[in-house]
Amino acid sequence: MQDGTRLNQYLLKEDLGRGSYGMVKLVYNEDDNNLYAMKIMSKKKLLRQAGFARRPMKGGKKPTTPLDRVYREIALLKKLDHPNVVKLVEVLDDPDDDSLYMVFELMKEGEVLDVPTTEPLKENVAQRYFRDVLLGLEYLHYQKIIHRDIKPSNLLLDDHNRVKIADFGVSQEFSDGDAEISSTVGTPAFLPPEAVSGVNDKFYGKPLDIWALGITLYSLVYGETPFKSPHILELHEKICNHDVIYPSTPKVSVECRELMGRMLTKDPALRITMKDIKVHRWVTQGGVTPMPSETDNCQLVTVTDDDVRSCVKVIPKLKTLILVKSMLKKHSFKNPLTSSQGKT
Ligand code: 8R4
């Protein structure tokens, strides 16, 4: 084993990528002889940035410490069970150490598309992926979770060419109706006008995810985001005031452009909703392939105090943790899974 670092039954291998709140490594589970993806996070950082597990608590049972909130959120993530949401298998925690380890099913093919690219997806492939993301996102919204960072690099492919949503690092739970969001986290080029204009101190979460989904679809079919600038204020200005330009190449159908236009509607109140995207003619191929209903796609997950208590596996103090940390400093962002298959 090149690194030789171990955490319980997991042998730590190459880096896979970096998400919003920590890095993700390829690991080998000696108990079941399978590969997994392990996200390594710092509890301190989670608490300091307070971007994880912000749950608006309206009366009722309130968690005692901020760390309780983190664990409650982990308990929820662990209970999520949907074919288009990356499955969290196990969480390891050393109470005396700052690191928290989340073990996910491995998505062997990695990110759906590395944007920008000169080789965007064919429209029919983008459509298949988009339908997967729609179902995953509908499920998250149904669980009252706003993802807040939908983008191609957070959409992962498994070996059956199915897309699953990853990186809940900045996700937010909301209580009723829709979340009112105030801070701006997420990726600048994927943020909607209401989040960057500076005139609103509150905006809704679902339309924010829908806008990001629109930028994502645009990126999948054109290979780049519609609004670009190296200067953040200029980027914001474009997002708020510029029309979306649809290049003449690659050729994209009017149906697809029309859908993108409705997701990229500047006014969040006029933006298309999940319900209407699901029956849009580009998504259903004019009614030929309808989407499953919300009822068929979603089942509400509830989190009990017992879930919170049992969601993490407590691991004993390990000298190897020091090694893991030193490994965190040297990262390569290549996909060792596909690059080892002889591609150059
Ligand atoms: C991430 C789960 C991935 C996974 C993009 C997170 C992010 C890391 C960069 C998304 C993940 N199988 C996060 C879990 C959590 O919250 O930051 O299963 C996986 C994951 C990543 C890969 C595979 C993967 C493989 C190759 C290249 C890139 C990512």
XYZ file of C-alpha atoms in Angstrom, residues 158-310:
153
model
C -21.413 5.663 -11.346
C -20.459 2.716 -13.521
C -24.036 2.419 -14.772
C -23.919 5.972 -16.116
C -26.294 7.190 -13.473
C -25.815 10.656 -12.015
C -25.915 11.342 -8.290
C -25.689 14.618 -6.422
C -22.737 15.057 -4.036
C -21.288 17.662 -1.688
C -23.800 18.770 0.864
C -21.138 20.915 2.466
C -23.102 24.121 2.198
C -26.570 22.627 2.123
C -29.231 24.034 4.351
C -32.212 22.541 6.035
C -35.386 24.572 6.192
C -38.497 24.273 8.274
C -41.624 25.035 6.303
C -42.507 26.093 2.774
C -39.120 27.200 1.569
C -35.911 28.334 3.202
C -35.184 31.998 3.517
C -31.517 32.319 2.871
C -29.362 35.278 3.689
C -25.675 34.497 3.336
C -24.091 33.833 -0.010
C -22.258 30.571 -0.129
C -21.936 28.463 -3.256
C -19.999 29.006 -6.456
C -20.062 32.584 -7.889
C -20.809 31.739 -11.544
C -23.767 29.584 -10.402
C -25.403 32.135 -8.072
C -28.720 33.788 -9.082
C -29.297 37.571 -9.369
C -31.207 37.761 -6.074
C -28.182 36.347 -4.224
C -25.587 38.679 -5.751
C -27.453 41.943 -6.431
C -27.042 43.189 -2.873
C -30.585 44.548 -2.749
C -32.171 41.534 -1.038
C -31.167 40.466 2.405
C -33.411 37.403 2.146
C -34.311 35.131 -0.742
C -35.715 31.676 -1.244
C -33.714 28.482 -1.490
C -35.606 26.426 -4.053
C -35.397 29.061 -6.854
C -31.673 29.373 -6.034
C -31.123 25.648 -6.671
C -33.240 25.907 -9.856
C -31.089 28.781 -11.195
C -27.915 26.779 -10.471
C -29.505 23.836 -12.277
C -30.073 26.129 -15.269
C -26.423 27.240 -15.280
C -25.493 23.553 -14.941
C -27.592 22.498 -17.950
C -26.125 25.384 -19.972
C -22.608 24.225 -18.993
C -23.347 20.613 -19.951
C -24.527 21.468 -23.471
C -22.222 24.448 -24.222
C -19.152 23.510 -22.165
C -19.034 26.841 -20.305
C -21.131 28.962 -17.969
C -23.226 31.784 -19.520
C -21.837 34.569 -17.318
C -18.073 34.883 -16.981
C -15.654 37.426 -15.589
C -12.414 37.275 -13.617
C -13.759 40.187 -11.557
C -16.429 39.274 -9.075
C -18.355 42.561 -9.289
C -18.423 42.410 -13.071
C -19.624 38.809 -12.824
C -22.423 39.914 -10.488
C -23.360 42.729 -12.853
C -23.606 40.286 -15.769
C -25.675 37.815 -13.772
C -28.114 40.594 -12.832
C -28.331 42.515 -16.107
C -27.098 40.553 -19.104
C -29.294 38.362 -21.256
C -28.216 34.751 -21.652
C -26.545 34.244 -25.027
C -27.060 30.886 -26.713
C -24.095 30.198 -29.042
C -24.896 28.913 -32.538
C -22.453 26.030 -32.052
C -22.858 23.493 -30.659
C -26.380 23.325 -31.966
C -28.912 23.033 -29.167
C -32.639 22.494 -29.727
C -35.128 25.331 -29.160
C -36.860 23.207 -26.502
C -33.650 22.952 -24.493
C -32.869 26.666 -24.913
C -36.406 27.542 -23.872
C -36.073 25.462 -20.693
C -32.707 27.054 -19.852
C -34.261 30.476 -20.380
C -37.029 29.699 -17.930
C -34.602 28.415 -15.299
C -32.375 31.464 -15.892
C -35.204 33.941 -15.366
C -33.773 36.831 -13.338
C -36.867 37.322 -11.162
C -37.030 34.343 -8.767
C -40.806 34.749 -8.484
C -41.182 34.186 -12.253
C -38.564 31.432 -12.524
C -39.831 27.981 -13.512
C -40.488 25.614 -10.576
C -39.507 21.967 -10.144
C -43.089 20.906 -10.835
C -43.099 22.640 -14.228
C -39.574 21.529 -15.188
C -40.698 17.931 -14.721
C -43.404 18.321 -17.368
C -41.360 20.505 -19.737
C -41.349 19.079 -23.259
C -37.545 18.910 -23.444
C -37.439 16.818 -20.264
C -40.286 14.497 -21.278
C -39.486 14.488 -25.018
C -42.877 15.945 -25.702
C -44.610 13.589 -23.271
C -42.952 10.389 -24.517
C -40.900 9.855 -21.339
C -42.784 11.408 -18.416
C -41.032 11.891 -15.068
C -42.192 9.894 -12.035
C -44.497 11.791 -9.669
C -43.167 13.413 -6.496
C -45.013 10.783 -4.458
C -43.285 7.962 -6.340
C -39.917 9.707 -6.155
C -39.893 10.814 -2.527
C -40.415 9.442 0.919
C -39.951 11.722 3.909
C -37.091 10.865 6.211
C -37.285 11.728 9.893
C -34.448 11.908 12.363
C -34.898 10.702 15.936
C -32.605 11.341 18.893
C -31.535 7.714 18.628
C -30.506 8.300 15.014
C -28.365 11.204 16.160
C -26.790 9.092 18.898
C -25.990 6.201 16.578
